[in-house]
Amino acid sequence: MFVYLDNSATTKPYTQVVKTMMNALEKDFGNPSAMYSLGIDAEKLIRKSRESVKDLIGKGRGEIFFTSGGTESDNMAIICGAMKNGKRGKKIITTKVEHPAVLESMKLLEKRGYDVKYLNVDKYCNIDISEFNRELSDDVALISIMAANNEIGTVYPIQDLYERKPPDTIFHSDCVQALGKMRLHHVDLMSFSGHKIHGPKGIGGIYIKKGISIHPYIVGGGQEKHMRSGTENVPGIVGFGKACEISRKNLSDDGCEKISKLKRYFKENIENEISDIRVNTPENSLSTILNVSFLGTKSEVILHRLEEDGIYVSAGSACSSNKKGESHVLRAMGLSKDEIEGALRFSLSGFTTEEELDYTLDKLKKAVESFRSIARRR
Ligand code: PLP
């Protein structure tokens, strides 16, 4: 059996996405800036996709600009947002559990004299609103807080936080994991990625609210209204647009409720069948993510045992999988060494079935028991 439970790392593209992209590659290959019909047709496809992204995020008073993905959108929002508002002050507020695309941007800004405050989280990855309030002051240039965490699935109260910010502070939210899985509250800058919603890799977008002007991050031929130069990735853009169209339908058809139910079913079965665990994901979380620590085990070993049975899961965050070492998120949550070492992330999608989860539970139970019995004999 093949069971893919690493949908927070990336997702399988929808068949319709692949077909749309193939068409764009084979037929609509013109340069969207060209003045003849081949170019105009490609330009029309981009316009249609932009509308599909806007429809999914919920129409707001702002514009979508296509980028190469979540990482570029995060870098652009944070670096350009902070620089633009640098006259206001050099203070930035973020959390300790953001994606590396955010945290590494913060490090660059720190080297340029910005003072970054990293909010703490509790044992379920929630931030403390009173700590956020204490950090607010008139010299805050930028706030960057994700809509939902990619390792744990914890959802953040973005609307509440946005309403508390000083009027001229720019608020950015990394919505890469949340897109298509929950209703988003519009803030000043928002980042998205295509491959987390069954679209292609290497394409994403940034939402910029009307009235917020930031300098472009990539300059050149002036595409994307001068906000992101470079000949447009038309196949990627149309694939992303198609994935947004399908995700919007799933969102309104309660597709996420179906995934939530499967996640609850899987979580309860793990709790009933496997002892000495800690469920790290809180009740109020993204429908797709379940993070569990199997105490007295090493997640990397369990992960490879599962792989032998055709099951794909992740230990920590697969986004930073080329980095060895502890997850910065689990560490920030204050988990013990044992809890961190035994943590696995299961991430579901609309393709996940109950049968796949039953099969996974059976293999997982055997892998955990075998690891523990070998460890006991040592
Ligand atoms: N932000 C979050 C929360 C993510 O989970 C990821 C990828 O996993 C990214 C940003 C980076 O997105 P991309 O892979 O499109 O660069």
mmCIF file with all atom_site columns, C-alpha atoms and ligand atoms in Angstrom, residues 8-9 69-71 74 99 101 146 150 174 176-177 193 195-196 319, ligand 1:
data_model
loop_
_atom_site.group_PDB
_atom_site.id
_atom_site.type_symbol
_atom_site.label_atom_id
_atom_site.label_alt_id
_atom_site.label_comp_id
_atom_site.label_asym_id
_atom_site.label_entity_id
_atom_site.label_seq_id
_atom_site.pdbx_PDB_ins_code
_atom_site.Cartn_x
_atom_site.Cartn_y
_atom_site.Cartn_z
_atom_site.occupancy
_atom_site.B_iso_or_equiv
_atom_site.pdbx_formal_charge
_atom_site.auth_seq_id
_atom_site.auth_comp_id
_atom_site.auth_asym_id
_atom_site.auth_atom_id
_atom_site.pdbx_PDB_model_num
ATOM   1  C CA . SER A 1 8   ? 2.482  19.749 4.860  1.00 0.00 ? 8   SER A CA 1
ATOM   2  C CA . ALA A 1 9   ? 5.799  19.202 3.097  1.00 0.00 ? 9   ALA A CA 1
ATOM   3  C CA . GLY A 1 69  ? 6.741  30.528 -3.755 1.00 0.00 ? 69  GLY A CA 1
ATOM   4  C CA . GLY A 1 70  ? 6.259  30.939 -0.037 1.00 0.00 ? 70  GLY A CA 1
ATOM   5  C CA . THR A 1 71  ? 9.931  31.577 0.686  1.00 0.00 ? 71  THR A CA 1
ATOM   6  C CA . ASP A 1 74  ? 8.035  35.793 3.090  1.00 0.00 ? 74  ASP A CA 1
ATOM   7  C CA . HIS A 1 99  ? 9.149  28.975 9.197  1.00 0.00 ? 99  HIS A CA 1
ATOM   8  C CA . ALA A 1 101 ? 11.862 31.663 5.448  1.00 0.00 ? 101 ALA A CA 1
ATOM   9  C CA . MET A 1 146 ? 1.930  32.970 10.728 1.00 0.00 ? 146 MET A CA 1
ATOM   10 C CA . ASN A 1 150 ? 3.535  24.021 9.732  1.00 0.00 ? 150 ASN A CA 1
ATOM   11 C CA . ASP A 1 174 ? 2.682  33.619 6.445  1.00 0.00 ? 174 ASP A CA 1
ATOM   12 C CA . VAL A 1 176 ? 1.354  29.074 3.341  1.00 0.00 ? 176 VAL A CA 1
ATOM   13 C CA . GLN A 1 177 ? -0.121 26.241 5.433  1.00 0.00 ? 177 GLN A CA 1
ATOM   14 C CA . SER A 1 193 ? 2.563  28.814 -2.000 1.00 0.00 ? 193 SER A CA 1
ATOM   15 C CA . HIS A 1 195 ? 2.556  23.211 -3.843 1.00 0.00 ? 195 HIS A CA 1
ATOM   16 C CA . LYS A 1 196 ? 0.803  23.004 -0.449 1.00 0.00 ? 196 LYS A CA 1
ATOM   17 C CA . CYS A 1 319 ? 10.694 22.119 4.923  1.00 0.00 ? 319 CYS A CA 1
HETATM 18 N N1 . PLP B 2 .   ? 6.078  29.037 5.156  1.00 0.00 ? 1   PLP B N1 1
HETATM 19 C C1 . PLP B 2 .   ? 5.572  27.907 5.663  1.00 0.00 ? 1   PLP B C1 1
HETATM 20 C C2 . PLP B 2 .   ? 4.701  27.977 6.889  1.00 0.00 ? 1   PLP B C2 1
HETATM 21 C C3 . PLP B 2 .   ? 5.840  26.678 5.065  1.00 0.00 ? 1   PLP B C3 1
HETATM 22 O O1 . PLP B 2 .   ? 5.331  25.556 5.600  1.00 0.00 ? 1   PLP B O1 1
HETATM 23 C C4 . PLP B 2 .   ? 6.663  26.646 3.910  1.00 0.00 ? 1   PLP B C4 1
HETATM 24 C C5 . PLP B 2 .   ? 7.034  25.348 3.295  1.00 0.00 ? 1   PLP B C5 1
HETATM 25 O O2 . PLP B 2 .   ? 6.840  24.300 3.878  1.00 0.00 ? 1   PLP B O2 1
HETATM 26 C C6 . PLP B 2 .   ? 7.150  27.871 3.409  1.00 0.00 ? 1   PLP B C6 1
HETATM 27 C C7 . PLP B 2 .   ? 6.845  29.043 4.060  1.00 0.00 ? 1   PLP B C7 1
HETATM 28 C C8 . PLP B 2 .   ? 8.003  27.919 2.167  1.00 0.00 ? 1   PLP B C8 1
HETATM 29 O O3 . PLP B 2 .   ? 7.221  27.779 1.001  1.00 0.00 ? 1   PLP B O3 1
HETATM 30 P P1 . PLP B 2 .   ? 7.889  27.343 -0.391 1.00 0.00 ? 1   PLP B P1 1
HETATM 31 O O4 . PLP B 2 .   ? 8.220  25.896 -0.278 1.00 0.00 ? 1   PLP B O4 1
HETATM 32 O O5 . PLP B 2 .   ? 6.818  27.597 -1.409 1.00 0.00 ? 1   PLP B O5 1
HETATM 33 O O6 . PLP B 2 .   ? 9.065  28.216 -0.601 1.00 0.00 ? 1   PLP B O6 1
#
